[in-house]
mmCIF file of C-alpha atoms and ligand atoms in Angstrom:
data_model
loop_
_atom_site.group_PDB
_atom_site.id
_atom_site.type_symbol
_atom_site.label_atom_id
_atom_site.label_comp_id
_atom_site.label_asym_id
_atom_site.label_seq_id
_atom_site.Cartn_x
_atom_site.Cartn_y
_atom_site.Cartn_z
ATOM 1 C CA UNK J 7 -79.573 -85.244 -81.176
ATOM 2 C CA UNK J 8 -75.868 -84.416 -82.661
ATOM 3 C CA UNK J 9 -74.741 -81.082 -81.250
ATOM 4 C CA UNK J 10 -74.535 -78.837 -84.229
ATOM 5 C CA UNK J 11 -70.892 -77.837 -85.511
ATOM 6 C CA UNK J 12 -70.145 -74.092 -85.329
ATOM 7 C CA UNK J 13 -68.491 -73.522 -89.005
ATOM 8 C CA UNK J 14 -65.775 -71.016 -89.702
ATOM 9 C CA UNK J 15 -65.757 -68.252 -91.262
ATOM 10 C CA UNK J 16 -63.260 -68.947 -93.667
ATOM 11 C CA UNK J 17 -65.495 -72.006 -94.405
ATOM 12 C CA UNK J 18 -68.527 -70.179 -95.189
ATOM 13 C CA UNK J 19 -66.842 -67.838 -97.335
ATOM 14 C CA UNK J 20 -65.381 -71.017 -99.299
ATOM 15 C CA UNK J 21 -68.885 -72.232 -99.541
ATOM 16 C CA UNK J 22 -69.516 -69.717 -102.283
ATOM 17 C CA UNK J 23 -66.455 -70.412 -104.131
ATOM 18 C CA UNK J 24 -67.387 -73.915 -104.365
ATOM 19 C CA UNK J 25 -70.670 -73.310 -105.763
ATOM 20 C CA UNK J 26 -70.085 -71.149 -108.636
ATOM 21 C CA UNK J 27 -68.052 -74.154 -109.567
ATOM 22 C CA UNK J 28 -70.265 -77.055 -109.202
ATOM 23 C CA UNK J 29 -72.982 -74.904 -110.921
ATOM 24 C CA UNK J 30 -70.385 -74.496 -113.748
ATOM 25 C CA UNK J 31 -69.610 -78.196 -113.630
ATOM 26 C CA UNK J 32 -72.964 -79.354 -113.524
ATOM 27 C CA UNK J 33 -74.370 -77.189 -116.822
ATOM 28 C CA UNK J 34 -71.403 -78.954 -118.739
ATOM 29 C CA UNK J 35 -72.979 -82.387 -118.050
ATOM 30 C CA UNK J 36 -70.690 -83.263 -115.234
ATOM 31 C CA UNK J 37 -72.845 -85.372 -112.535
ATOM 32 C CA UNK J 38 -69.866 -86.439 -110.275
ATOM 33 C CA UNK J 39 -67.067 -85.250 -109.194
ATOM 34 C CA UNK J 40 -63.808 -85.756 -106.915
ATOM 35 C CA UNK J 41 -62.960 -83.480 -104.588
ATOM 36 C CA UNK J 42 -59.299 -83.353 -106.561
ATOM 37 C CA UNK J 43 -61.304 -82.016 -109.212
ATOM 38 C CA UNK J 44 -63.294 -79.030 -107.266
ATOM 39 C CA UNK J 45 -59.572 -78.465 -105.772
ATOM 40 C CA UNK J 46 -58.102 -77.889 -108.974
ATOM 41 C CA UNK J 47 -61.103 -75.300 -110.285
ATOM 42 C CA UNK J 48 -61.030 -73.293 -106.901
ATOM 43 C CA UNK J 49 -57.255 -73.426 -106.312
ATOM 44 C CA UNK J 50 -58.401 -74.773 -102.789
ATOM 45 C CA UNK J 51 -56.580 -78.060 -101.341
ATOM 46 C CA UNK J 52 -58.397 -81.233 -101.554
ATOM 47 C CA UNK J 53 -58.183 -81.923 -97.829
ATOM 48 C CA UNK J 54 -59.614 -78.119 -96.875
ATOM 49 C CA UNK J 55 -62.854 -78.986 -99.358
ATOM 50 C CA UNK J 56 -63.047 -82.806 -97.810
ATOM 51 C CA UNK J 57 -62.972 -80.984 -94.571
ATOM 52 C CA UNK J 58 -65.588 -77.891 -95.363
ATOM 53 C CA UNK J 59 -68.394 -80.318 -97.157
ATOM 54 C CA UNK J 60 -68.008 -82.346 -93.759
ATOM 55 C CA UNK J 61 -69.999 -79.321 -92.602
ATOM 56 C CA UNK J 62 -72.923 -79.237 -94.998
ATOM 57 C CA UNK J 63 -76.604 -80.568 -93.977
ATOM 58 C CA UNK J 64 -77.205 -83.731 -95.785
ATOM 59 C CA UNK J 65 -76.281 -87.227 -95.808
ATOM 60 C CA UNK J 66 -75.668 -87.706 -99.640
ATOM 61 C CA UNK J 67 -72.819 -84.815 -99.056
ATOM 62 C CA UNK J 68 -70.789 -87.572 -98.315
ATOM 63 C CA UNK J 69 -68.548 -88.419 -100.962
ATOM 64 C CA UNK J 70 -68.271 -92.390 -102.357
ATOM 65 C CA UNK J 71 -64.606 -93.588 -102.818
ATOM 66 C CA UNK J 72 -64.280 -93.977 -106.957
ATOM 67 C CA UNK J 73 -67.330 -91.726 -107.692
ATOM 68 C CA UNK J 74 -66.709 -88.541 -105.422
ATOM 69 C CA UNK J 75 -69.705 -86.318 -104.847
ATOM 70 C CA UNK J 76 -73.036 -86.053 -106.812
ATOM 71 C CA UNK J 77 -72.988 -82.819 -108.175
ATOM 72 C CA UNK J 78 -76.591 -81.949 -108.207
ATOM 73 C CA UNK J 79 -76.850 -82.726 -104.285
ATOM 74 C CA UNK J 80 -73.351 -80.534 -103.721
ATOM 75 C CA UNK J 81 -75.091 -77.716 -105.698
ATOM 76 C CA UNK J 82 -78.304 -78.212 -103.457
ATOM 77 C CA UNK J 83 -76.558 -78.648 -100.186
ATOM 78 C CA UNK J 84 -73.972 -75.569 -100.203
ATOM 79 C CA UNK J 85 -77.457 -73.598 -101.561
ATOM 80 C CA UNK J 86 -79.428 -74.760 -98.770
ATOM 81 C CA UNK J 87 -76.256 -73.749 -96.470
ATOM 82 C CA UNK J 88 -75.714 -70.203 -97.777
ATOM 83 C CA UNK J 89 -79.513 -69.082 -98.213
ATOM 84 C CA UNK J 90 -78.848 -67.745 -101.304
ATOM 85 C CA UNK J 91 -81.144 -66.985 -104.039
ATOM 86 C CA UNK J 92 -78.930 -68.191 -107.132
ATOM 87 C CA UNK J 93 -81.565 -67.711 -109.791
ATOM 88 C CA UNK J 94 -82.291 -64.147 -108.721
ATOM 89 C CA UNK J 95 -83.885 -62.109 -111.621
ATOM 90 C CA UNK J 96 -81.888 -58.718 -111.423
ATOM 91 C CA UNK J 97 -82.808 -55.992 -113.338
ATOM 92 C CA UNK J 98 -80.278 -52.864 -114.360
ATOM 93 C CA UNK J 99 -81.909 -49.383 -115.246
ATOM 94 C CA UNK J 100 -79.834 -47.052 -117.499
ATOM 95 C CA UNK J 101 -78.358 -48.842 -120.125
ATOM 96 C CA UNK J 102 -75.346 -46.004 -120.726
ATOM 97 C CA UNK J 103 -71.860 -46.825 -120.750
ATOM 98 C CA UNK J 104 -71.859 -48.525 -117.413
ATOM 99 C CA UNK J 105 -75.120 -50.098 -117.773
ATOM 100 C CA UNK J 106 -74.166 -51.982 -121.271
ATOM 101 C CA UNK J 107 -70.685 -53.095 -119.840
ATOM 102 C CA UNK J 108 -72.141 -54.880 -116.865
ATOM 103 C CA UNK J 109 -74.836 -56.168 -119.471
ATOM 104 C CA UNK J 110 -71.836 -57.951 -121.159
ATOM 105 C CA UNK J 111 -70.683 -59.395 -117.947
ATOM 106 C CA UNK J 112 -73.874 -60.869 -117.308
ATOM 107 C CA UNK J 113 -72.055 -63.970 -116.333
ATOM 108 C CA UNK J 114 -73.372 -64.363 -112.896
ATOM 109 C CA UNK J 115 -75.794 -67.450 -113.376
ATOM 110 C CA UNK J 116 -73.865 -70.003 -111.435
ATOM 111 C CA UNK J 117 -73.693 -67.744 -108.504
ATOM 112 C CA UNK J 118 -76.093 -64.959 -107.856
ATOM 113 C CA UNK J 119 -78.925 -65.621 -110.810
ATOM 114 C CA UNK J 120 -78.580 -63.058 -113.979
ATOM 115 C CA UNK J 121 -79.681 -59.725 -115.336
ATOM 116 C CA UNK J 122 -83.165 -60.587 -116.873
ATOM 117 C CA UNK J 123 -83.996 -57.512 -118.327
ATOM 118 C CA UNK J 124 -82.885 -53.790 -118.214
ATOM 119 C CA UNK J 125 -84.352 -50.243 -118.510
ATOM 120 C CA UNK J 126 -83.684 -46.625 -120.064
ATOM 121 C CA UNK J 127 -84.837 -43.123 -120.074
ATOM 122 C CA UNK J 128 -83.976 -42.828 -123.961
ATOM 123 C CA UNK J 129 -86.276 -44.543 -126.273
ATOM 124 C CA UNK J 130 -82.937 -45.211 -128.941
ATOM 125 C CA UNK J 131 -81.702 -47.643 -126.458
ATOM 126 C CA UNK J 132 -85.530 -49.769 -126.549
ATOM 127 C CA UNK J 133 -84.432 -53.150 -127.585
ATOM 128 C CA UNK J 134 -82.174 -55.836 -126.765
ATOM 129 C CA UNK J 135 -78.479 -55.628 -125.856
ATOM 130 C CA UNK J 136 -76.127 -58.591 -125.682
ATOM 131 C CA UNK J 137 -79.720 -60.601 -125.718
ATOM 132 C CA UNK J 138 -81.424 -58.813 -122.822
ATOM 133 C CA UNK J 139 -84.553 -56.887 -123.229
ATOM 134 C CA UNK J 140 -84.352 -53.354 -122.902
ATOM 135 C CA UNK J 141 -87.492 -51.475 -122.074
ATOM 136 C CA UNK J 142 -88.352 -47.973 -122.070
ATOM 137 C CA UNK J 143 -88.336 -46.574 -117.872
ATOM 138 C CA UNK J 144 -91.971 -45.089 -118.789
ATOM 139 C CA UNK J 145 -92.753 -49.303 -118.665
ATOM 140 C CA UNK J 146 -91.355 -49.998 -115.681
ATOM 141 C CA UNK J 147 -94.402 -51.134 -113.717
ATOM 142 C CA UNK J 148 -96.028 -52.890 -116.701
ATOM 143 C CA UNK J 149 -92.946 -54.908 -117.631
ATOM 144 C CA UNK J 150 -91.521 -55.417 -114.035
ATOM 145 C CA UNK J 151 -90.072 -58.795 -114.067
ATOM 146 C CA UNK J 152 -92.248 -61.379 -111.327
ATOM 147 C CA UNK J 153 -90.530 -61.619 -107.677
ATOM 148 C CA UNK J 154 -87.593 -59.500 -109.092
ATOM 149 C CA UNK J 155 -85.950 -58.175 -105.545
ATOM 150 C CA UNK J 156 -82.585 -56.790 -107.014
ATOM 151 C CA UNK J 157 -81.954 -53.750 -109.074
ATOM 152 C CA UNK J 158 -78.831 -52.454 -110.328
ATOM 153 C CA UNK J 159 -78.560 -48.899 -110.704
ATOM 154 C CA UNK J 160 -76.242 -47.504 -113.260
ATOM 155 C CA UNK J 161 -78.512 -43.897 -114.193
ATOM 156 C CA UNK J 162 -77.362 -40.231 -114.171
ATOM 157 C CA UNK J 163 -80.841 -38.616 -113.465
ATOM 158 C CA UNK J 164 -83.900 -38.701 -111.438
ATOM 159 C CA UNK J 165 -82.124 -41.392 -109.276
ATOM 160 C CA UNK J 166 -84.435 -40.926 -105.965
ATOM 161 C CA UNK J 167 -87.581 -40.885 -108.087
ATOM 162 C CA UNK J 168 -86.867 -43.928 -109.704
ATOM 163 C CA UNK J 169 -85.384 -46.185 -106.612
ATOM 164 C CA UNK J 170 -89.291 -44.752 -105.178
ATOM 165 C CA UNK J 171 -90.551 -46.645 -107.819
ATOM 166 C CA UNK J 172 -88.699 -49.783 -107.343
ATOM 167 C CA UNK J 173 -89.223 -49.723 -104.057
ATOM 168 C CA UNK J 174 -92.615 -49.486 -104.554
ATOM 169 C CA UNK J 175 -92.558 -52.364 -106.938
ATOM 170 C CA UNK J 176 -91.418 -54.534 -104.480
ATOM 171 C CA UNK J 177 -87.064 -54.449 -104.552
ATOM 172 C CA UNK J 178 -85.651 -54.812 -101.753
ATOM 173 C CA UNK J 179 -81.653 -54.710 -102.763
ATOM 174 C CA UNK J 180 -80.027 -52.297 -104.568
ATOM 175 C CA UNK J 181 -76.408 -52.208 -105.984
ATOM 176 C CA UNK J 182 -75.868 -48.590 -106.611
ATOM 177 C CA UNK J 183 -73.417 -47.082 -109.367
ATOM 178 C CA UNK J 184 -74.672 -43.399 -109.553
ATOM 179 C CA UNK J 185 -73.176 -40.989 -107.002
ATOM 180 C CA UNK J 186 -76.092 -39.174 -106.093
ATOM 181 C CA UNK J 187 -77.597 -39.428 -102.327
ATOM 182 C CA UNK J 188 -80.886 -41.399 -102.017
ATOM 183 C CA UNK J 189 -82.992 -42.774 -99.353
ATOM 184 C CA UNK J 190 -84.683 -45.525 -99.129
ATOM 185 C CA UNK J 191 -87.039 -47.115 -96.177
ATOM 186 C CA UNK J 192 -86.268 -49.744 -93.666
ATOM 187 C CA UNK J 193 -86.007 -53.188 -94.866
ATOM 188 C CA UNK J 194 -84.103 -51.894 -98.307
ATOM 189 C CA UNK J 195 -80.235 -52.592 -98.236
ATOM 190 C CA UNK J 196 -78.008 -50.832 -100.802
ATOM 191 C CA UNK J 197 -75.116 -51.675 -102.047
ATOM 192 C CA UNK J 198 -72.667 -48.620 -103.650
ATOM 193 C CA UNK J 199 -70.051 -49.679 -105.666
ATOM 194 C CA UNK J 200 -67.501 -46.747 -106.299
ATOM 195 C CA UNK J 201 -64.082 -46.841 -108.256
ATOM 196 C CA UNK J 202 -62.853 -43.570 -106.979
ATOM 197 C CA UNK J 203 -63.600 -45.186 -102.954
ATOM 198 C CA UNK J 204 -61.875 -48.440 -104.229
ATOM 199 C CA UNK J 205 -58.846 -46.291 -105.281
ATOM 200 C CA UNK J 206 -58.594 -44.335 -101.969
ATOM 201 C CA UNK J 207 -59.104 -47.165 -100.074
ATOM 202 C CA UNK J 208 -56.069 -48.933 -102.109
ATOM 203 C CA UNK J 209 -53.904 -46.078 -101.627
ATOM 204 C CA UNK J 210 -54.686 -45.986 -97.762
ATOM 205 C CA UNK J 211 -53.150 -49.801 -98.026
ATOM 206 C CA UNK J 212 -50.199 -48.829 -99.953
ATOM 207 C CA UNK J 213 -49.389 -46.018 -97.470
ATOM 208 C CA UNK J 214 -49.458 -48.106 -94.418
ATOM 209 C CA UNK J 215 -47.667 -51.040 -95.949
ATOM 210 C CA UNK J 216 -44.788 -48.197 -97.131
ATOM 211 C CA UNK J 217 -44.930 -46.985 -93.321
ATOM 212 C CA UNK J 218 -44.289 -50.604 -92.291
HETATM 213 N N1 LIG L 14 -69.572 -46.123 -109.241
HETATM 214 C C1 LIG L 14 -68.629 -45.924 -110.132
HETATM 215 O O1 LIG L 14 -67.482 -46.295 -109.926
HETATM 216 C C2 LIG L 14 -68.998 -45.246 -111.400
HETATM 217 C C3 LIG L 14 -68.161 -45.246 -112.497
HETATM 218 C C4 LIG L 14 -68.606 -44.636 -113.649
HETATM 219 C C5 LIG L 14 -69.855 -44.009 -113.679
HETATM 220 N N2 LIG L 14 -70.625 -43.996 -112.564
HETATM 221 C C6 LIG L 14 -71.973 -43.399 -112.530
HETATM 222 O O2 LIG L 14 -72.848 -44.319 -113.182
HETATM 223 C C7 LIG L 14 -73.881 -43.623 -113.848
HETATM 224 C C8 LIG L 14 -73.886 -44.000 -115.326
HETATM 225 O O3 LIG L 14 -72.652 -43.635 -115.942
HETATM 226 P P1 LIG L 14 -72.468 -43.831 -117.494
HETATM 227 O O4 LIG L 14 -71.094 -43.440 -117.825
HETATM 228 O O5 LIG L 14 -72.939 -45.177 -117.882
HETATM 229 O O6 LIG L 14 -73.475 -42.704 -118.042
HETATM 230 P P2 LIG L 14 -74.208 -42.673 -119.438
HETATM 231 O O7 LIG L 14 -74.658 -41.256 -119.622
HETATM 232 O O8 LIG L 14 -73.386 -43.322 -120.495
HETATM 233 O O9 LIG L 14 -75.480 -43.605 -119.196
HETATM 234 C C9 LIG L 14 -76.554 -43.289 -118.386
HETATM 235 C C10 LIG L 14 -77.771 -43.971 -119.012
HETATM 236 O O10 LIG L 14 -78.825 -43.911 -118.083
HETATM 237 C C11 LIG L 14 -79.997 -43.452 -118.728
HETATM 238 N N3 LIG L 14 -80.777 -42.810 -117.691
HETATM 239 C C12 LIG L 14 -80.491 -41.673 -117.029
HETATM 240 N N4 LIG L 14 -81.412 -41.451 -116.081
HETATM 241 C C13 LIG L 14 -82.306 -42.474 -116.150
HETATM 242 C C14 LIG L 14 -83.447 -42.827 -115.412
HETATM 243 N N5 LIG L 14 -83.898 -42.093 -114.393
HETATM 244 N N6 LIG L 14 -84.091 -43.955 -115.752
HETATM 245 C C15 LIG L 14 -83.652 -44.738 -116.753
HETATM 246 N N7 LIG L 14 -82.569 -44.456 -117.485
HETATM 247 C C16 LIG L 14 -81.893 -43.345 -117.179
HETATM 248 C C17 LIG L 14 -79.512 -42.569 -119.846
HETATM 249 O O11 LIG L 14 -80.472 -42.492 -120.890
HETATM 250 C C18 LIG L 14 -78.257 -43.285 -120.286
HETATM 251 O O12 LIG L 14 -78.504 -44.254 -121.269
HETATM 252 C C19 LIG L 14 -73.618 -42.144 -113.594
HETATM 253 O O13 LIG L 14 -74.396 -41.754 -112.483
HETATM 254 C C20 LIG L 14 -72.129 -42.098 -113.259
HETATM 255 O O14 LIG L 14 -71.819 -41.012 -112.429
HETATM 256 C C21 LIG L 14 -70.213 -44.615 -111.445
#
């Protein structure tokens, strides 16, 4: 049996790069492509991608002189590499000022799967936004989208009580927005996202590279 090759880390983390790509390339009809091409999408050198696909699984991942690489196999490969579910159905609950900008950026579908529906405390906001669903929290277990495993969490109250119920419903990821202190069981990651940490940890750069 070939001895498996140990792949970089850099390479893995280009894996994802190429991807989103190829998912973009194949939903405007492309079926081929050259590895020129991918190169001058990801800003990544021709010879690095020739180099990083060498690692992926199947045969058909090699490229034909004159027709490059089939897309769709590409696309399957680098999946089957990274483990990813890329047609994740995320929900968001609060659907505030935070809430309805990420709603506008749901832009994620070649990479991570998209924002199928989202949820609010306020019955105003029942409806659809940027042409998602909104539904009222009260519906959450009624309306709770089928193997959904990621919720984004962009609420100001009532934030442990609702991750309970999400939890409960069977999500086992959530990226958190709200600064309030929850807890969640074993076997639940979460994810905070913070602009006010991102800015400290920026200005903890900028003073080291100054004391350089
Ligand atoms: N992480 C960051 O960098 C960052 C930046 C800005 C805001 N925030 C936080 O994100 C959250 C939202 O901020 P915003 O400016 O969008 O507020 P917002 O008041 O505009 O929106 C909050 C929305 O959530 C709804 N809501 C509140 N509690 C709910 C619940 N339990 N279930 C369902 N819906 C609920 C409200 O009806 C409202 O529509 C706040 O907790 C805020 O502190 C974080």
């Amino acid at each position: 049996m070939a001895e498996k090759k140990k792949i970089s880390r850099a390479t893995m983390a280009r894996f994802p790069i190429y991807l989103k790509a190829l998912r973009a390339m194949g939903h405007i009809g492309k079926d081929n492509f050259l590895s020129s091409e991918l190169a001058e999408v990801t800003h990544i050198q021709d010879t690095t991608i020739r180099r990083d696909f060498g690692f992926l699984p199947q045969k058909e991942t090699l490229g034909k002189r004159g027709y490059g690489y089939d897309t769709n196999h590409m696309i399957e490969a680098l999946s089957e590499m990274l483990g990813l579910g890329l047609d994740e159905s995320i929900i968001l609950i609060g659907v505030g000022n935070l809430g309805s900008a990420i709603l506008k950026y749901n832009r994620w579908k070649y990479t991570v799967g998209k924002i199928v529906c989202a949820y609010d405390a306020n019955p105003d906001k029942v409806g659809s936004v940027y042409g998602i669903d909104i539904y009222n929290i009260d519906d959450l277990e009624t309306s709770f989208p089928d193997k959904c495993k990621i919720a984004i969490l962009c609420i100001s109250d009532d934030v442990q009580e609702t991750v309970n119920r999400l939890v409960k419903l069977g999500v086992k990821g959530i990226v958190d927005f709200t600064h309030n202190h929850f807890v969640v069981p074993k076997g639940v990651e979460v994810q905070s996202v913070d602009v006010v940490v991102a800015i400290q940890e920026l200005e903890l750069k900028m003073k080291a590279n100054e004391e350089e």
